[in-house]
C-alpha cells in the first residue's frame, strides 16, 4: 500500500510500526453546531481508509477526538445562556447520528479534550522543564518555537520566511510577553464566563494543538503510524502538534501524515465562517446519506471536490445502478439452478478485486476503485441471466458486496426479511441487557438493528422503532 505522506510530499510504501497493526489518529470536529459536509469529508475518506486496511488484514486502532472546549463553543453557550458542556454534549450526539447515517464506523476511542486536561498539564510541565516552554506574567504558557530544530518540516515552510512575513506583528507580540512571534500558546488564562481548570500557572484552559498531542499519545503511543485530517490543519495545527510532541517525547510523532483536500462550493472552501455550507442534516432531507458518501468517494481524497446538485444527482444515479445490479442477482437467485461457479469464472470475477485493490493501494484512489465497481456491475448485467447457476450468481453477489462493503456503501435492503416480531424480540433483549447493566450487549443489538435499517429511539414512553427509508 502506498500513501502520500505530507512530510515527504511523496507516495511512500506503508510500513507499520508493528506488523499487522495500524495506529491512526484523525483530528475530529469542534462541536458547537451540526457538522457540515466539508467536515464529513475527512470522516468518510479516513473511515474508508480504515475499512480498507481492515479488509487487507490489519488490526486498525483508530482514534478520533471531539474538540469540546473552544472559543466557538463558549460563544454559542453564551448566546443560548447554557453551559459549554450542554452545547458540546448536544453536538457530539448530533455528530454521532450523522456519522451513523454516513455509515462511518465509531472510532476505537473518541476522546474528549475536556476529559484529558490532566495529561495536557503534564505535557506542558514537561516542556517547561525541558526549556521548550515558558510562562509569562499573566500565567500564559508559550511554546518556544525556535528551539524546535525542524519546525516547518510538515508544511514545508521556512521558519525565517514565517517570521519575515510577520515583522510588524512581531513588535506587537513582544508586548504580550511572547519572546518571539512564532511562539504559540500551550495554556491560556481564563476570561470572565469561560470554562477553566486549575493549573500550576493559572486557572485557564489548554491550547488546541496541545490537546491532540496528548490524546494521540495516551490512546496510541508516543509514535503513531498515521495522523490525518483536512489540509487546512497542516499549518499551524499539525506543525505545532509535531513541535510539542517531538520536543517532549524525543521521538518522531507520526510516520505518515495524510490530508484530504477541501470540499468546495463554487470554487471556495465550504466553511462555517464563510456561511457557504450545507450541514449533513440538510443533505439528509433530500438524499439518502449513502449518496453523499458515494459522492465523496467518487473523487480522490487529496483533490479538491466541488459540491454541486449535478454531481449529487450523478452519485445518486450511480448508486442506483449498483443497487439494481445487486437486486437483479437476488431476483435471479430465487429460481437459479444448482451448480458451482467454474474455476475460470471465479478467476474472472476475482479480477475486479485485483483492480479495486490496486486502486486503493495507490494512495487510496477511491475514484478508480469506484470505476472497478462499475466495471463489475457491467459484467454482472451482461453475464448474469436465467440460465446462470446459483454458484455463479453467488460468486458475483459476494464480489459486489465485498467491494461495496470496503467503501462503506450499503447496497442490501436488509429490512425485507426481518419481521416485526423479530425486531420486538431484539428490543426486549436489549432492554433486559440494559437492566442488567450489560451496555455492551445493548449497544450491539442497537447496531445490529441499525445495520438492518431499523432505527431505535429511546423515549419516555419506552423504545420506539422505525424502518429507515
Ligand atoms: P473543524 O471542526 O473546523 O476543526 O474541522 C474538522 C475537520 O473537518 C478537520 O479535519 C478539517 O480539516 C475538516 N474540514 C473542515 N472544512 C472542510 C472542507 N470544506 N473540506 C474538507 N475538509 C474540511
Ligand atoms: Zn488535531
mmCIF file of C-alpha atoms in Angstrom, residues 13-218:
data_model
loop_
_atom_site.group_PDB
_atom_site.id
_atom_site.type_symbol
_atom_site.label_atom_id
_atom_site.label_comp_id
_atom_site.label_asym_id
_atom_site.label_seq_id
_atom_site.Cartn_x
_atom_site.Cartn_y
_atom_site.Cartn_z
ATOM 1 C CA UNK A 13 5.169 2.323 0.871
ATOM 2 C CA UNK A 14 3.254 1.927 4.117
ATOM 3 C CA UNK A 15 5.323 0.147 6.770
ATOM 4 C CA UNK A 16 3.569 -0.174 10.115
ATOM 5 C CA UNK A 17 5.425 0.167 13.400
ATOM 6 C CA UNK A 18 4.107 -3.188 14.478
ATOM 7 C CA UNK A 19 3.438 -5.920 11.930
ATOM 8 C CA UNK A 20 -0.235 -6.242 11.095
ATOM 9 C CA UNK A 21 -1.290 -3.178 13.081
ATOM 10 C CA UNK A 22 -2.208 0.385 12.173
ATOM 11 C CA UNK A 23 -2.325 3.100 14.809
ATOM 12 C CA UNK A 24 -4.120 6.091 13.441
ATOM 13 C CA UNK A 25 -5.291 9.435 14.784
ATOM 14 C CA UNK A 26 -7.756 11.657 12.921
ATOM 15 C CA UNK A 27 -8.447 15.189 14.159
ATOM 16 C CA UNK A 28 -12.143 15.413 14.871
ATOM 17 C CA UNK A 29 -14.607 18.276 14.753
ATOM 18 C CA UNK A 30 -15.112 21.180 17.110
ATOM 19 C CA UNK A 31 -18.571 20.533 18.455
ATOM 20 C CA UNK A 32 -20.563 23.758 18.517
ATOM 21 C CA UNK A 33 -23.025 23.149 15.715
ATOM 22 C CA UNK A 34 -24.236 20.451 13.342
ATOM 23 C CA UNK A 35 -21.322 19.271 11.196
ATOM 24 C CA UNK A 36 -21.259 20.498 7.617
ATOM 25 C CA UNK A 37 -20.481 18.302 4.646
ATOM 26 C CA UNK A 38 -16.906 19.653 4.476
ATOM 27 C CA UNK A 39 -16.339 18.194 7.952
ATOM 28 C CA UNK A 40 -17.837 14.952 6.686
ATOM 29 C CA UNK A 41 -15.149 14.591 4.012
ATOM 30 C CA UNK A 42 -12.290 13.548 6.354
ATOM 31 C CA UNK A 43 -14.720 11.352 8.284
ATOM 32 C CA UNK A 44 -15.737 9.482 5.151
ATOM 33 C CA UNK A 45 -12.357 9.194 3.456
ATOM 34 C CA UNK A 46 -10.430 8.104 6.544
ATOM 35 C CA UNK A 47 -13.208 5.714 7.540
ATOM 36 C CA UNK A 48 -12.812 4.198 4.078
ATOM 37 C CA UNK A 49 -9.054 4.000 4.603
ATOM 38 C CA UNK A 50 -9.677 2.232 7.890
ATOM 39 C CA UNK A 51 -12.119 -0.205 6.298
ATOM 40 C CA UNK A 52 -9.664 -0.940 3.507
ATOM 41 C CA UNK A 53 -6.778 -1.601 5.899
ATOM 42 C CA UNK A 54 -9.047 -3.889 7.910
ATOM 43 C CA UNK A 55 -10.036 -5.692 4.692
ATOM 44 C CA UNK A 56 -6.311 -6.160 3.987
ATOM 45 C CA UNK A 57 -5.949 -7.900 7.336
ATOM 46 C CA UNK A 58 -4.616 -5.080 9.514
ATOM 47 C CA UNK A 59 -5.802 -4.596 13.038
ATOM 48 C CA UNK A 60 -6.620 -0.874 12.970
ATOM 49 C CA UNK A 61 -6.716 1.158 16.141
ATOM 50 C CA UNK A 62 -8.495 4.364 15.141
ATOM 51 C CA UNK A 63 -8.696 7.337 17.466
ATOM 52 C CA UNK A 64 -10.638 10.488 16.648
ATOM 53 C CA UNK A 65 -11.269 13.259 19.156
ATOM 54 C CA UNK A 66 -14.016 15.731 19.793
ATOM 55 C CA UNK A 67 -12.729 19.247 20.464
ATOM 56 C CA UNK A 68 -15.150 20.227 23.201
ATOM 57 C CA UNK A 69 -13.501 23.359 24.579
ATOM 58 C CA UNK A 70 -13.069 26.227 22.172
ATOM 59 C CA UNK A 71 -13.935 29.905 21.653
ATOM 60 C CA UNK A 72 -16.779 28.982 19.295
ATOM 61 C CA UNK A 73 -18.358 26.655 21.847
ATOM 62 C CA UNK A 74 -18.107 29.341 24.519
ATOM 63 C CA UNK A 75 -19.710 31.882 22.196
ATOM 64 C CA UNK A 76 -22.589 29.551 21.376
ATOM 65 C CA UNK A 77 -23.106 28.697 25.074
ATOM 66 C CA UNK A 78 -23.277 32.397 25.931
ATOM 67 C CA UNK A 79 -25.731 33.048 23.122
ATOM 68 C CA UNK A 80 -28.030 30.302 24.393
ATOM 69 C CA UNK A 81 -27.319 31.035 28.031
ATOM 70 C CA UNK A 82 -26.412 27.403 28.747
ATOM 71 C CA UNK A 83 -23.186 25.679 29.809
ATOM 72 C CA UNK A 84 -20.430 24.782 27.361
ATOM 73 C CA UNK A 85 -20.888 21.130 28.319
ATOM 74 C CA UNK A 86 -24.516 21.291 27.280
ATOM 75 C CA UNK A 87 -23.514 22.624 23.860
ATOM 76 C CA UNK A 88 -20.667 20.177 23.300
ATOM 77 C CA UNK A 89 -22.609 17.119 24.516
ATOM 78 C CA UNK A 90 -25.564 18.073 22.333
ATOM 79 C CA UNK A 91 -23.438 18.372 19.205
ATOM 80 C CA UNK A 92 -21.374 15.274 19.938
ATOM 81 C CA UNK A 93 -24.633 13.312 19.966
ATOM 82 C CA UNK A 94 -25.784 15.006 16.762
ATOM 83 C CA UNK A 95 -22.426 14.330 15.134
ATOM 84 C CA UNK A 96 -22.663 10.653 16.068
ATOM 85 C CA UNK A 97 -26.098 10.465 14.440
ATOM 86 C CA UNK A 98 -24.682 11.944 11.237
ATOM 87 C CA UNK A 99 -21.780 9.504 11.350
ATOM 88 C CA UNK A 100 -24.214 6.617 11.653
ATOM 89 C CA UNK A 101 -26.170 7.894 8.672
ATOM 90 C CA UNK A 102 -22.965 8.164 6.656
ATOM 91 C CA UNK A 103 -22.006 4.655 7.768
ATOM 92 C CA UNK A 104 -18.823 5.979 9.374
ATOM 93 C CA UNK A 105 -17.773 3.421 11.963
ATOM 94 C CA UNK A 106 -17.366 4.664 15.532
ATOM 95 C CA UNK A 107 -13.684 5.147 16.357
ATOM 96 C CA UNK A 108 -11.943 2.666 18.634
ATOM 97 C CA UNK A 109 -11.829 5.605 21.048
ATOM 98 C CA UNK A 110 -13.453 9.050 20.758
ATOM 99 C CA UNK A 111 -11.618 11.055 23.435
ATOM 100 C CA UNK A 112 -12.921 14.442 24.508
ATOM 101 C CA UNK A 113 -10.432 17.223 25.167
ATOM 102 C CA UNK A 114 -12.069 18.259 28.456
ATOM 103 C CA UNK A 115 -11.556 14.777 29.882
ATOM 104 C CA UNK A 116 -7.820 14.828 29.195
ATOM 105 C CA UNK A 117 -6.792 18.087 30.869
ATOM 106 C CA UNK A 118 -4.501 16.380 33.434
ATOM 107 C CA UNK A 119 -2.467 14.862 30.639
ATOM 108 C CA UNK A 120 -2.193 18.264 28.961
ATOM 109 C CA UNK A 121 -0.895 19.855 32.158
ATOM 110 C CA UNK A 122 1.697 17.061 32.447
ATOM 111 C CA UNK A 123 2.849 17.632 28.865
ATOM 112 C CA UNK A 124 3.180 21.384 29.415
ATOM 113 C CA UNK A 125 5.136 20.848 32.672
ATOM 114 C CA UNK A 126 7.470 18.535 30.813
ATOM 115 C CA UNK A 127 8.017 21.121 28.050
ATOM 116 C CA UNK A 128 8.764 23.831 30.623
ATOM 117 C CA UNK A 129 11.270 21.549 32.363
ATOM 118 C CA UNK A 130 12.958 20.857 29.044
ATOM 119 C CA UNK A 131 13.114 24.598 28.364
ATOM 120 C CA UNK A 132 10.811 24.277 25.361
ATOM 121 C CA UNK A 133 8.149 26.400 27.011
ATOM 122 C CA UNK A 134 7.950 29.459 29.272
ATOM 123 C CA UNK A 135 5.385 31.183 31.440
ATOM 124 C CA UNK A 136 4.586 34.882 31.132
ATOM 125 C CA UNK A 137 3.434 37.243 33.862
ATOM 126 C CA UNK A 138 -0.276 36.538 33.469
ATOM 127 C CA UNK A 139 0.234 32.762 33.556
ATOM 128 C CA UNK A 140 0.101 32.135 29.799
ATOM 129 C CA UNK A 141 2.441 29.346 28.704
ATOM 130 C CA UNK A 142 4.058 29.596 25.277
ATOM 131 C CA UNK A 143 5.996 27.093 23.215
ATOM 132 C CA UNK A 144 9.471 28.283 22.224
ATOM 133 C CA UNK A 145 9.105 27.529 18.537
ATOM 134 C CA UNK A 146 12.668 28.401 17.523
ATOM 135 C CA UNK A 147 14.052 25.684 19.778
ATOM 136 C CA UNK A 148 12.346 23.133 17.603
ATOM 137 C CA UNK A 149 15.082 22.272 15.111
ATOM 138 C CA UNK A 150 12.944 21.155 12.202
ATOM 139 C CA UNK A 151 9.942 23.414 12.629
ATOM 140 C CA UNK A 152 8.186 23.690 9.268
ATOM 141 C CA UNK A 153 9.039 20.159 8.125
ATOM 142 C CA UNK A 154 5.400 19.184 7.580
ATOM 143 C CA UNK A 155 4.130 22.366 5.968
ATOM 144 C CA UNK A 156 7.427 22.840 4.123
ATOM 145 C CA UNK A 157 7.723 26.355 5.430
ATOM 146 C CA UNK A 158 10.973 28.032 6.262
ATOM 147 C CA UNK A 159 10.976 29.397 9.788
ATOM 148 C CA UNK A 160 12.749 32.627 8.731
ATOM 149 C CA UNK A 161 10.226 33.292 5.986
ATOM 150 C CA UNK A 162 7.464 32.893 8.518
ATOM 151 C CA UNK A 163 8.997 35.453 10.790
ATOM 152 C CA UNK A 164 9.908 37.890 7.988
ATOM 153 C CA UNK A 165 6.310 37.789 6.846
ATOM 154 C CA UNK A 166 5.166 38.965 10.246
ATOM 155 C CA UNK A 167 7.755 41.586 11.088
ATOM 156 C CA UNK A 168 5.214 44.170 12.060
ATOM 157 C CA UNK A 169 3.263 41.848 14.329
ATOM 158 C CA UNK A 170 6.490 40.772 15.989
ATOM 159 C CA UNK A 171 6.745 44.134 17.719
ATOM 160 C CA UNK A 172 3.175 43.878 18.911
ATOM 161 C CA UNK A 173 3.778 40.335 20.045
ATOM 162 C CA UNK A 174 6.549 41.486 22.371
ATOM 163 C CA UNK A 175 4.063 43.423 24.421
ATOM 164 C CA UNK A 176 2.073 40.344 25.429
ATOM 165 C CA UNK A 177 5.091 38.655 26.961
ATOM 166 C CA UNK A 178 5.926 36.470 23.987
ATOM 167 C CA UNK A 179 9.628 36.078 23.311
ATOM 168 C CA UNK A 180 9.073 35.554 19.630
ATOM 169 C CA UNK A 181 6.197 35.993 17.216
ATOM 170 C CA UNK A 182 6.374 32.304 16.263
ATOM 171 C CA UNK A 183 5.731 31.119 19.801
ATOM 172 C CA UNK A 184 2.286 29.606 20.259
ATOM 173 C CA UNK A 185 0.045 29.135 23.245
ATOM 174 C CA UNK A 186 0.043 25.934 25.286
ATOM 175 C CA UNK A 187 -2.043 27.241 28.195
ATOM 176 C CA UNK A 188 -4.086 30.428 28.424
ATOM 177 C CA UNK A 189 -5.645 32.202 31.419
ATOM 178 C CA UNK A 190 -9.407 32.127 31.872
ATOM 179 C CA UNK A 191 -11.561 35.049 30.881
ATOM 180 C CA UNK A 192 -14.823 36.049 32.527
ATOM 181 C CA UNK A 193 -17.546 33.482 31.833
ATOM 182 C CA UNK A 194 -15.231 30.867 30.323
ATOM 183 C CA UNK A 195 -14.706 27.285 31.490
ATOM 184 C CA UNK A 196 -11.373 26.803 33.247
ATOM 185 C CA UNK A 197 -9.211 24.270 35.027
ATOM 186 C CA UNK A 198 -6.643 24.896 37.769
ATOM 187 C CA UNK A 199 -3.001 24.551 36.746
ATOM 188 C CA UNK A 200 0.398 25.436 38.248
ATOM 189 C CA UNK A 201 0.408 28.615 36.083
ATOM 190 C CA UNK A 202 -3.114 29.989 36.319
ATOM 191 C CA UNK A 203 -6.744 28.953 36.102
ATOM 192 C CA UNK A 204 -7.284 28.516 32.415
ATOM 193 C CA UNK A 205 -7.505 26.124 29.512
ATOM 194 C CA UNK A 206 -5.183 24.384 27.051
ATOM 195 C CA UNK A 207 -4.357 25.430 23.507
ATOM 196 C CA UNK A 208 -5.901 23.347 20.738
ATOM 197 C CA UNK A 209 -2.614 21.866 19.430
ATOM 198 C CA UNK A 210 -1.721 20.522 22.866
ATOM 199 C CA UNK A 211 -4.980 18.588 23.067
ATOM 200 C CA UNK A 212 -4.353 16.313 20.090
ATOM 201 C CA UNK A 213 -0.739 15.535 21.159
ATOM 202 C CA UNK A 214 -1.957 14.275 24.497
ATOM 203 C CA UNK A 215 -4.877 12.239 23.190
ATOM 204 C CA UNK A 216 -2.794 10.638 20.428
ATOM 205 C CA UNK A 217 -0.071 9.603 22.890
ATOM 206 C CA UNK A 218 -2.450 8.350 25.558
#
